[in-house]
mmCIF file of C-alpha atoms in Angstrom:
data_model
loop_
_atom_site.group_PDB
_atom_site.id
_atom_site.type_symbol
_atom_site.label_atom_id
_atom_site.label_comp_id
_atom_site.label_asym_id
_atom_site.label_seq_id
_atom_site.Cartn_x
_atom_site.Cartn_y
_atom_site.Cartn_z
ATOM 1 C CA UNK A 1 71.575 108.299 120.697
ATOM 2 C CA UNK A 2 73.682 106.580 118.009
ATOM 3 C CA UNK A 3 75.745 103.435 118.578
ATOM 4 C CA UNK A 4 78.927 105.515 118.418
ATOM 5 C CA UNK A 5 77.617 107.990 120.986
ATOM 6 C CA UNK A 6 76.725 105.119 123.340
ATOM 7 C CA UNK A 7 80.203 103.600 123.026
ATOM 8 C CA UNK A 8 82.133 106.880 123.064
ATOM 9 C CA UNK A 9 80.186 109.666 124.864
ATOM 10 C CA UNK A 10 83.108 112.097 124.366
ATOM 11 C CA UNK A 11 84.342 112.644 120.812
ATOM 12 C CA UNK A 12 88.031 112.945 119.926
ATOM 13 C CA UNK A 13 89.189 116.518 119.309
ATOM 14 C CA UNK A 14 91.082 116.246 116.041
ATOM 15 C CA UNK A 15 91.653 119.989 115.981
ATOM 16 C CA UNK A 16 93.566 120.293 119.263
ATOM 17 C CA UNK A 17 94.356 116.732 120.383
ATOM 18 C CA UNK A 18 97.546 114.698 120.125
ATOM 19 C CA UNK A 19 98.378 111.026 119.793
ATOM 20 C CA UNK A 20 99.063 109.480 123.195
ATOM 21 C CA UNK A 21 100.079 106.014 124.334
ATOM 22 C CA UNK A 22 96.463 104.973 124.990
ATOM 23 C CA UNK A 23 95.788 105.218 121.247
ATOM 24 C CA UNK A 24 97.940 102.106 120.775
ATOM 25 C CA UNK A 25 96.909 100.260 123.925
ATOM 26 C CA UNK A 26 94.220 98.030 122.450
ATOM 27 C CA UNK A 27 91.612 99.587 124.743
ATOM 28 C CA UNK A 28 88.735 102.040 124.396
ATOM 29 C CA UNK A 29 90.909 104.954 123.238
ATOM 30 C CA UNK A 30 92.369 102.890 120.415
ATOM 31 C CA UNK A 31 88.954 101.594 119.360
ATOM 32 C CA UNK A 32 87.664 105.161 119.317
ATOM 33 C CA UNK A 33 90.575 106.395 117.196
ATOM 34 C CA UNK A 34 90.019 103.575 114.718
ATOM 35 C CA UNK A 35 86.289 104.190 114.472
ATOM 36 C CA UNK A 36 86.305 107.998 114.439
ATOM 37 C CA UNK A 37 89.308 108.384 112.145
ATOM 38 C CA UNK A 38 90.291 105.352 110.095
ATOM 39 C CA UNK A 39 86.897 103.727 109.563
ATOM 40 C CA UNK A 40 85.255 107.101 108.940
ATOM 41 C CA UNK A 41 87.680 107.979 106.138
ATOM 42 C CA UNK A 42 88.437 104.541 104.659
ATOM 43 C CA UNK A 43 84.874 103.211 105.011
ATOM 44 C CA UNK A 44 84.012 100.218 102.796
ATOM 45 C CA UNK A 45 82.202 96.900 103.179
ATOM 46 C CA UNK A 46 85.317 94.815 103.844
ATOM 47 C CA UNK A 47 86.774 97.228 106.393
ATOM 48 C CA UNK A 48 83.401 97.481 108.138
ATOM 49 C CA UNK A 49 83.543 93.765 108.925
ATOM 50 C CA UNK A 50 85.767 94.786 111.830
ATOM 51 C CA UNK A 51 87.924 91.656 111.793
ATOM 52 C CA UNK A 52 91.704 91.334 112.035
ATOM 53 C CA UNK A 53 91.746 90.415 108.365
ATOM 54 C CA UNK A 54 89.763 91.099 105.198
ATOM 55 C CA UNK A 55 88.003 88.153 103.571
ATOM 56 C CA UNK A 56 87.438 88.443 99.827
ATOM 57 C CA UNK A 57 87.150 86.300 96.702
ATOM 58 C CA UNK A 58 89.784 87.205 94.083
ATOM 59 C CA UNK A 59 88.820 87.305 90.406
ATOM 60 C CA UNK A 60 90.380 84.828 87.938
ATOM 61 C CA UNK A 61 94.079 85.198 87.242
ATOM 62 C CA UNK A 62 97.326 85.089 89.229
ATOM 63 C CA UNK A 63 97.656 87.039 92.450
ATOM 64 C CA UNK A 64 100.310 89.724 92.860
ATOM 65 C CA UNK A 65 101.323 91.203 96.224
ATOM 66 C CA UNK A 66 103.691 94.009 97.177
ATOM 67 C CA UNK A 67 104.506 95.837 100.405
ATOM 68 C CA UNK A 68 106.200 99.172 100.994
ATOM 69 C CA UNK A 69 107.245 101.263 104.005
ATOM 70 C CA UNK A 70 106.889 105.056 103.800
ATOM 71 C CA UNK A 71 109.129 107.316 105.894
ATOM 72 C CA UNK A 72 109.176 110.471 103.751
ATOM 73 C CA UNK A 73 110.377 113.728 105.279
ATOM 74 C CA UNK A 74 108.715 116.218 105.294
ATOM 75 C CA UNK A 75 105.329 114.544 105.721
ATOM 76 C CA UNK A 76 103.634 117.208 103.562
ATOM 77 C CA UNK A 77 105.207 118.431 100.330
ATOM 78 C CA UNK A 78 104.147 120.184 97.104
ATOM 79 C CA UNK A 79 101.960 117.749 95.181
ATOM 80 C CA UNK A 80 101.237 115.289 97.988
ATOM 81 C CA UNK A 81 101.921 113.929 101.443
ATOM 82 C CA UNK A 82 102.862 110.651 103.111
ATOM 83 C CA UNK A 83 99.221 109.494 102.936
ATOM 84 C CA UNK A 84 98.631 109.786 99.191
ATOM 85 C CA UNK A 85 102.220 108.683 98.541
ATOM 86 C CA UNK A 86 101.699 105.434 100.476
ATOM 87 C CA UNK A 87 98.681 104.592 98.317
ATOM 88 C CA UNK A 88 100.296 105.515 95.016
ATOM 89 C CA UNK A 89 103.588 103.774 95.782
ATOM 90 C CA UNK A 90 102.080 100.389 96.539
ATOM 91 C CA UNK A 91 99.494 100.524 93.760
ATOM 92 C CA UNK A 92 102.325 101.235 91.317
ATOM 93 C CA UNK A 93 104.470 98.364 92.578
ATOM 94 C CA UNK A 94 101.563 95.984 91.987
ATOM 95 C CA UNK A 95 100.758 97.514 88.600
ATOM 96 C CA UNK A 96 104.303 97.095 87.268
ATOM 97 C CA UNK A 97 103.549 93.396 86.782
ATOM 98 C CA UNK A 98 100.650 94.362 84.529
ATOM 99 C CA UNK A 99 98.245 93.523 87.354
ATOM 100 C CA UNK A 100 95.005 95.234 88.281
ATOM 101 C CA UNK A 101 95.350 96.347 91.929
ATOM 102 C CA UNK A 102 92.434 95.166 94.067
ATOM 103 C CA UNK A 103 92.957 95.988 97.748
ATOM 104 C CA UNK A 104 95.335 97.677 100.162
ATOM 105 C CA UNK A 105 96.210 97.200 103.813
ATOM 106 C CA UNK A 106 97.772 99.977 105.900
ATOM 107 C CA UNK A 107 99.911 99.874 109.033
ATOM 108 C CA UNK A 108 100.551 103.089 111.008
ATOM 109 C CA UNK A 109 103.406 103.697 113.458
ATOM 110 C CA UNK A 110 102.489 106.879 115.351
ATOM 111 C CA UNK A 111 104.702 108.863 117.695
ATOM 112 C CA UNK A 112 103.304 110.014 121.010
ATOM 113 C CA UNK A 113 102.495 113.731 120.784
ATOM 114 C CA UNK A 114 101.846 113.753 117.042
ATOM 115 C CA UNK A 115 99.020 116.269 116.323
ATOM 116 C CA UNK A 116 95.716 114.538 115.607
ATOM 117 C CA UNK A 117 94.907 117.298 113.108
ATOM 118 C CA UNK A 118 97.926 116.280 111.019
ATOM 119 C CA UNK A 119 97.015 112.612 111.350
ATOM 120 C CA UNK A 120 93.494 113.291 110.118
ATOM 121 C CA UNK A 121 94.870 115.294 107.213
ATOM 122 C CA UNK A 122 97.121 112.376 106.250
ATOM 123 C CA UNK A 123 94.374 109.761 106.581
ATOM 124 C CA UNK A 124 91.934 111.931 104.623
ATOM 125 C CA UNK A 125 94.466 112.343 101.818
ATOM 126 C CA UNK A 126 95.187 108.623 101.831
ATOM 127 C CA UNK A 127 91.484 107.783 101.645
ATOM 128 C CA UNK A 128 90.938 110.252 98.783
ATOM 129 C CA UNK A 129 93.843 108.715 96.838
ATOM 130 C CA UNK A 130 92.472 105.198 97.383
ATOM 131 C CA UNK A 131 88.973 106.233 96.259
ATOM 132 C CA UNK A 132 90.312 108.001 93.170
ATOM 133 C CA UNK A 133 92.307 104.893 92.262
ATOM 134 C CA UNK A 134 89.401 102.538 92.972
ATOM 135 C CA UNK A 135 91.600 100.467 95.302
ATOM 136 C CA UNK A 136 90.160 100.453 98.853
ATOM 137 C CA UNK A 137 92.036 100.067 102.132
ATOM 138 C CA UNK A 138 90.355 96.993 103.614
ATOM 139 C CA UNK A 139 92.409 96.204 106.722
ATOM 140 C CA UNK A 140 95.132 97.756 108.833
ATOM 141 C CA UNK A 141 96.915 98.193 112.130
ATOM 142 C CA UNK A 142 97.961 101.041 114.428
ATOM 143 C CA UNK A 143 100.837 101.182 116.895
ATOM 144 C CA UNK A 144 102.075 104.076 119.071
ATOM 145 C CA UNK A 145 105.691 104.548 120.174
ATOM 146 C CA UNK A 146 106.994 106.831 122.926
ATOM 147 C CA UNK A 147 107.826 110.456 122.213
ATOM 148 C CA UNK A 148 111.258 110.682 120.599
ATOM 149 C CA UNK A 149 111.193 107.051 119.413
ATOM 150 C CA UNK A 150 109.615 107.814 116.031
ATOM 151 C CA UNK A 151 109.281 110.725 113.624
ATOM 152 C CA UNK A 152 105.614 111.623 113.663
ATOM 153 C CA UNK A 153 104.191 108.866 111.508
ATOM 154 C CA UNK A 154 105.447 105.969 109.393
ATOM 155 C CA UNK A 155 103.067 104.066 107.095
ATOM 156 C CA UNK A 156 103.417 100.568 105.660
ATOM 157 C CA UNK A 157 101.039 99.598 102.869
ATOM 158 C CA UNK A 158 100.539 96.207 101.249
ATOM 159 C CA UNK A 159 98.711 95.763 97.960
ATOM 160 C CA UNK A 160 97.078 92.761 96.333
ATOM 161 C CA UNK A 161 96.242 92.583 92.648
ATOM 162 C CA UNK A 162 95.494 90.127 89.890
ATOM 163 C CA UNK A 163 97.340 89.676 86.605
ATOM 164 C CA UNK A 164 95.777 87.968 83.614
ATOM 165 C CA UNK A 165 97.004 84.543 82.588
ATOM 166 C CA UNK A 166 99.420 84.768 79.684
ATOM 167 C CA UNK A 167 100.747 88.210 80.603
ATOM 168 C CA UNK A 168 104.433 87.955 81.540
ATOM 169 C CA UNK A 169 106.034 91.277 82.472
ATOM 170 C CA UNK A 170 109.279 91.033 84.417
ATOM 171 C CA UNK A 171 112.673 92.635 84.882
ATOM 172 C CA UNK A 172 114.200 89.437 83.491
ATOM 173 C CA UNK A 173 112.619 89.817 80.042
ATOM 174 C CA UNK A 174 114.638 92.616 78.370
ATOM 175 C CA UNK A 175 116.316 91.547 75.139
ATOM 176 C CA UNK A 176 118.978 93.191 72.914
ATOM 177 C CA UNK A 177 117.293 95.413 70.350
ATOM 178 C CA UNK A 178 114.363 96.312 72.623
ATOM 179 C CA UNK A 179 113.292 99.934 73.003
ATOM 180 C CA UNK A 180 113.388 101.765 76.342
ATOM 181 C CA UNK A 181 110.594 104.259 77.093
ATOM 182 C CA UNK A 182 109.798 106.544 80.013
ATOM 183 C CA UNK A 183 106.316 107.919 80.691
ATOM 184 C CA UNK A 184 107.352 111.520 81.363
ATOM 185 C CA UNK A 185 109.741 113.959 82.980
ATOM 186 C CA UNK A 186 112.142 112.584 85.574
ATOM 187 C CA UNK A 187 113.179 113.857 88.998
ATOM 188 C CA UNK A 188 110.044 115.837 89.890
ATOM 189 C CA UNK A 189 109.302 114.054 93.180
ATOM 190 C CA UNK A 190 112.797 114.053 94.620
ATOM 191 C CA UNK A 191 113.388 117.709 93.803
ATOM 192 C CA UNK A 192 109.998 118.689 95.289
ATOM 193 C CA UNK A 193 110.981 116.903 98.520
ATOM 194 C CA UNK A 194 114.436 118.474 98.633
ATOM 195 C CA UNK A 195 113.089 121.941 97.854
ATOM 196 C CA UNK A 196 110.679 121.617 100.784
ATOM 197 C CA UNK A 197 113.473 120.521 103.129
ATOM 198 C CA UNK A 198 115.737 123.397 102.158
ATOM 199 C CA UNK A 199 112.909 125.994 101.885
ATOM 200 C CA UNK A 200 113.955 126.735 98.329
ATOM 201 C CA UNK A 201 111.678 128.828 96.127
ATOM 202 C CA UNK A 202 111.723 128.821 92.342
ATOM 203 C CA UNK A 203 109.892 130.973 89.810
ATOM 204 C CA UNK A 204 107.901 127.908 88.775
ATOM 205 C CA UNK A 205 106.701 125.655 91.608
ATOM 206 C CA UNK A 206 108.186 122.162 91.531
ATOM 207 C CA UNK A 207 105.584 119.594 92.557
ATOM 208 C CA UNK A 208 105.822 115.891 93.193
ATOM 209 C CA UNK A 209 104.586 113.692 90.357
ATOM 210 C CA UNK A 210 103.004 111.233 92.837
ATOM 211 C CA UNK A 211 100.192 109.381 91.056
ATOM 212 C CA UNK A 212 98.639 105.934 90.687
ATOM 213 C CA UNK A 213 99.788 104.440 87.387
ATOM 214 C CA UNK A 214 97.578 101.353 87.035
ATOM 215 C CA UNK A 215 95.246 103.073 84.546
ATOM 216 C CA UNK A 216 98.193 103.995 82.350
ATOM 217 C CA UNK A 217 99.553 100.450 82.610
ATOM 218 C CA UNK A 218 96.168 99.010 81.611
ATOM 219 C CA UNK A 219 96.115 101.210 78.488
ATOM 220 C CA UNK A 220 99.670 100.183 77.628
ATOM 221 C CA UNK A 221 99.015 96.467 78.053
ATOM 222 C CA UNK A 222 95.838 96.705 75.978
ATOM 223 C CA UNK A 223 97.786 98.333 73.144
ATOM 224 C CA UNK A 224 100.978 96.268 73.393
ATOM 225 C CA UNK A 225 100.625 93.038 75.377
ATOM 226 C CA UNK A 226 104.190 92.176 74.302
ATOM 227 C CA UNK A 227 105.680 94.626 76.845
ATOM 228 C CA UNK A 228 108.772 92.977 78.317
ATOM 229 C CA UNK A 229 109.392 94.971 81.501
ATOM 230 C CA UNK A 230 107.790 97.722 83.567
ATOM 231 C CA UNK A 231 109.270 99.469 86.579
ATOM 232 C CA UNK A 232 108.548 102.679 88.493
ATOM 233 C CA UNK A 233 111.847 104.527 89.036
ATOM 234 C CA UNK A 234 111.526 105.532 92.693
ATOM 235 C CA UNK A 235 114.582 105.408 94.986
ATOM 236 C CA UNK A 236 117.723 105.716 92.883
ATOM 237 C CA UNK A 237 115.708 107.166 90.004
ATOM 238 C CA UNK A 238 115.977 106.194 86.354
ATOM 239 C CA UNK A 239 119.628 105.163 86.698
ATOM 240 C CA UNK A 240 119.051 102.600 89.451
ATOM 241 C CA UNK A 241 115.972 101.198 87.712
ATOM 242 C CA UNK A 242 117.767 100.568 84.417
ATOM 243 C CA UNK A 243 120.756 99.047 86.197
ATOM 244 C CA UNK A 244 118.392 96.699 88.056
ATOM 245 C CA UNK A 245 116.746 95.526 84.834
ATOM 246 C CA UNK A 246 120.097 95.215 83.050
ATOM 247 C CA UNK A 247 121.356 93.044 85.911
ATOM 248 C CA UNK A 248 118.205 90.905 85.965
ATOM 249 C CA UNK A 249 118.147 90.377 82.202
ATOM 250 C CA UNK A 250 121.953 90.236 81.756
ATOM 251 C CA UNK A 251 121.949 92.880 79.040
ATOM 252 C CA UNK A 252 123.259 96.407 78.589
ATOM 253 C CA UNK A 253 121.393 99.683 78.017
ATOM 254 C CA UNK A 254 122.272 102.628 75.778
ATOM 255 C CA UNK A 255 120.488 105.941 76.472
ATOM 256 C CA UNK A 256 120.313 109.283 74.683
ATOM 257 C CA UNK A 257 120.547 112.224 77.103
ATOM 258 C CA UNK A 258 118.761 114.583 74.709
ATOM 259 C CA UNK A 259 115.732 112.259 74.553
ATOM 260 C CA UNK A 260 115.191 111.991 78.340
ATOM 261 C CA UNK A 261 112.369 114.380 79.328
ATOM 262 C CA UNK A 262 113.400 116.786 82.099
ATOM 263 C CA UNK A 263 111.711 119.979 83.258
ATOM 264 C CA UNK A 264 113.956 123.031 83.007
ATOM 265 C CA UNK A 265 113.205 124.005 86.599
ATOM 266 C CA UNK A 266 114.074 120.503 87.848
ATOM 267 C CA UNK A 267 117.311 120.594 85.853
ATOM 268 C CA UNK A 268 118.159 123.994 87.364
ATOM 269 C CA UNK A 269 117.312 122.818 90.889
ATOM 270 C CA UNK A 270 119.484 119.724 90.473
ATOM 271 C CA UNK A 271 122.393 121.894 89.343
ATOM 272 C CA UNK A 272 121.883 124.181 92.341
ATOM 273 C CA UNK A 273 121.687 121.259 94.785
ATOM 274 C CA UNK A 274 124.495 119.258 93.207
ATOM 275 C CA UNK A 275 122.205 116.387 92.167
ATOM 276 C CA UNK A 276 122.176 114.229 89.048
ATOM 277 C CA UNK A 277 118.527 114.029 87.841
ATOM 278 C CA UNK A 278 119.103 110.479 86.575
ATOM 279 C CA UNK A 279 119.361 109.372 90.220
ATOM 280 C CA UNK A 280 116.484 111.468 91.613
ATOM 281 C CA UNK A 281 113.296 109.686 92.663
ATOM 282 C CA UNK A 282 109.993 109.683 90.808
ATOM 283 C CA UNK A 283 106.594 108.615 92.173
ATOM 284 C CA UNK A 284 104.364 108.976 89.128
ATOM 285 C CA UNK A 285 106.508 107.766 86.254
ATOM 286 C CA UNK A 286 107.341 104.370 84.789
ATOM 287 C CA UNK A 287 109.972 102.809 82.571
ATOM 288 C CA UNK A 288 108.832 100.386 79.881
ATOM 289 C CA UNK A 289 110.837 98.013 77.697
ATOM 290 C CA UNK A 290 109.279 96.466 74.605
ATOM 291 C CA UNK A 291 110.294 94.999 71.237
ATOM 292 C CA UNK A 292 111.561 97.752 68.939
ATOM 293 C CA UNK A 293 108.747 97.237 66.414
ATOM 294 C CA UNK A 294 106.172 97.842 69.168
ATOM 295 C CA UNK A 295 107.737 101.068 70.445
ATOM 296 C CA UNK A 296 105.648 103.325 68.206
ATOM 297 C CA UNK A 297 102.250 101.875 69.194
ATOM 298 C CA UNK A 298 103.290 101.788 72.858
ATOM 299 C CA UNK A 299 104.433 105.410 72.797
ATOM 300 C CA UNK A 300 101.127 106.440 71.202
ATOM 301 C CA UNK A 301 99.142 104.588 73.877
ATOM 302 C CA UNK A 302 101.183 106.234 76.635
ATOM 303 C CA UNK A 303 100.785 109.724 75.221
ATOM 304 C CA UNK A 304 97.020 109.218 74.896
ATOM 305 C CA UNK A 305 96.802 108.864 78.703
ATOM 306 C CA UNK A 306 97.063 112.053 80.836
ATOM 307 C CA UNK A 307 99.832 110.439 82.912
ATOM 308 C CA UNK A 308 101.899 109.669 79.808
ATOM 309 C CA UNK A 309 101.536 112.822 77.740
ATOM 310 C CA UNK A 310 105.269 113.529 77.893
ATOM 311 C CA UNK A 311 106.359 109.937 77.253
ATOM 312 C CA UNK A 312 109.476 109.397 75.161
ATOM 313 C CA UNK A 313 111.693 106.696 73.697
ATOM 314 C CA UNK A 314 115.019 107.234 75.462
ATOM 315 C CA UNK A 315 117.249 104.391 74.329
ATOM 316 C CA UNK A 316 117.677 100.738 73.501
ATOM 317 C CA UNK A 317 118.712 97.478 75.095
ATOM 318 C CA UNK A 318 122.070 96.190 73.827
ATOM 319 C CA UNK A 319 124.076 93.016 74.172
ATOM 320 C CA UNK A 320 126.616 93.441 76.962
ATOM 321 C CA UNK A 321 127.888 90.675 79.240
ATOM 322 C CA UNK A 322 129.017 93.324 81.752
ATOM 323 C CA UNK A 323 125.501 94.767 82.042
ATOM 324 C CA UNK A 324 126.596 98.393 81.665
ATOM 325 C CA UNK A 325 124.125 101.246 81.265
ATOM 326 C CA UNK A 326 125.688 103.984 79.129
ATOM 327 C CA UNK A 327 124.430 107.318 77.869
ATOM 328 C CA UNK A 328 125.328 109.452 74.874
ATOM 329 C CA UNK A 329 125.560 112.955 76.313
ATOM 330 C CA UNK A 330 124.321 116.149 74.751
ATOM 331 C CA UNK A 331 127.937 117.021 73.945
ATOM 332 C CA UNK A 332 128.431 113.868 71.889
ATOM 333 C CA UNK A 333 130.421 111.929 74.463
ATOM 334 C CA UNK A 334 129.520 108.745 76.318
ATOM 335 C CA UNK A 335 129.279 108.210 80.080
ATOM 336 C CA UNK A 336 128.573 105.175 82.201
ATOM 337 C CA UNK A 337 125.381 105.475 84.259
ATOM 338 C CA UNK A 338 126.398 103.326 87.202
ATOM 339 C CA UNK A 339 124.718 102.394 90.471
ATOM 340 C CA UNK A 340 125.086 104.914 93.265
ATOM 341 C CA UNK A 341 127.259 103.745 96.135
ATOM 342 C CA UNK A 342 124.802 105.298 98.589
ATOM 343 C CA UNK A 343 121.717 107.487 98.299
ATOM 344 C CA UNK A 344 121.547 111.059 96.971
ATOM 345 C CA UNK A 345 118.351 111.859 98.843
ATOM 346 C CA UNK A 346 117.384 109.833 101.921
ATOM 347 C CA UNK A 347 113.758 109.486 103.028
ATOM 348 C CA UNK A 348 112.072 110.558 99.814
ATOM 349 C CA UNK A 349 109.320 107.908 99.922
#
């Protein structure tokens, strides 16, 4: 008889079972859920230590840390789910400093009655995303709330990474004359989420672009270490991201609508749903700002990576004390790309 069989003579039924309050009680049921689900899928040396923390020795460099809460609805969508999204989102936040992500922690808020089969599917997807990225989940926590007090499952992930000395990538670094680049088509994730909510069907399936971008960032930094700023345009989309950087750096931005990559089906879906694609979330794209004379080499490095094949130069940083982001439209006019007062699409990440 194995150690697990001695501790837990009856195995959890992930096919038919549901989360109940005992799974967050700190007792035998919780220990069994952790061992039979989380440890089984996330298994690694640090997690197997079984402590309330993970002890590790960081490599040389400066540490970077980011945390993110994930409340996406629906939990499963074309191109991903809340599990893989929680891994990709936090890895990308760490990577936007130019850092190499090292480890993740994960906190789960589970609602009583949530199907264990769905929970296993989420955890399995999360573990697969972490393995593919080479960034293990090394510690975590689980809590259960009463039925009706949650929405199935919420996940909070925290990432730790290390950035090399001498590399300074920040939203405060944009300078007039710099080039603005995006790694690919915008709006894919938000439209995939909205299409799932509204049960919309299109001739060509719209899938989330959710992906871990640290490999792309590493290629970009290797080619052009002079990169000024990196940001992943999630909530608020490209528009919010550029306004944030403009505000941080106290500059303006001038975009060219015709140069911004956008899938025809996403454009059509946005028109149908009354959305502006500039404000729609992305989960596998990044915005980069670099000196104008480095834009060519940076674009080439991005396009050489599978996650940057559709990269484009979309505009330039300009001097503007008001910090406006403007765009030359396809009709030859100019519009201000302002902050949204609220949110076009709630709960998209």
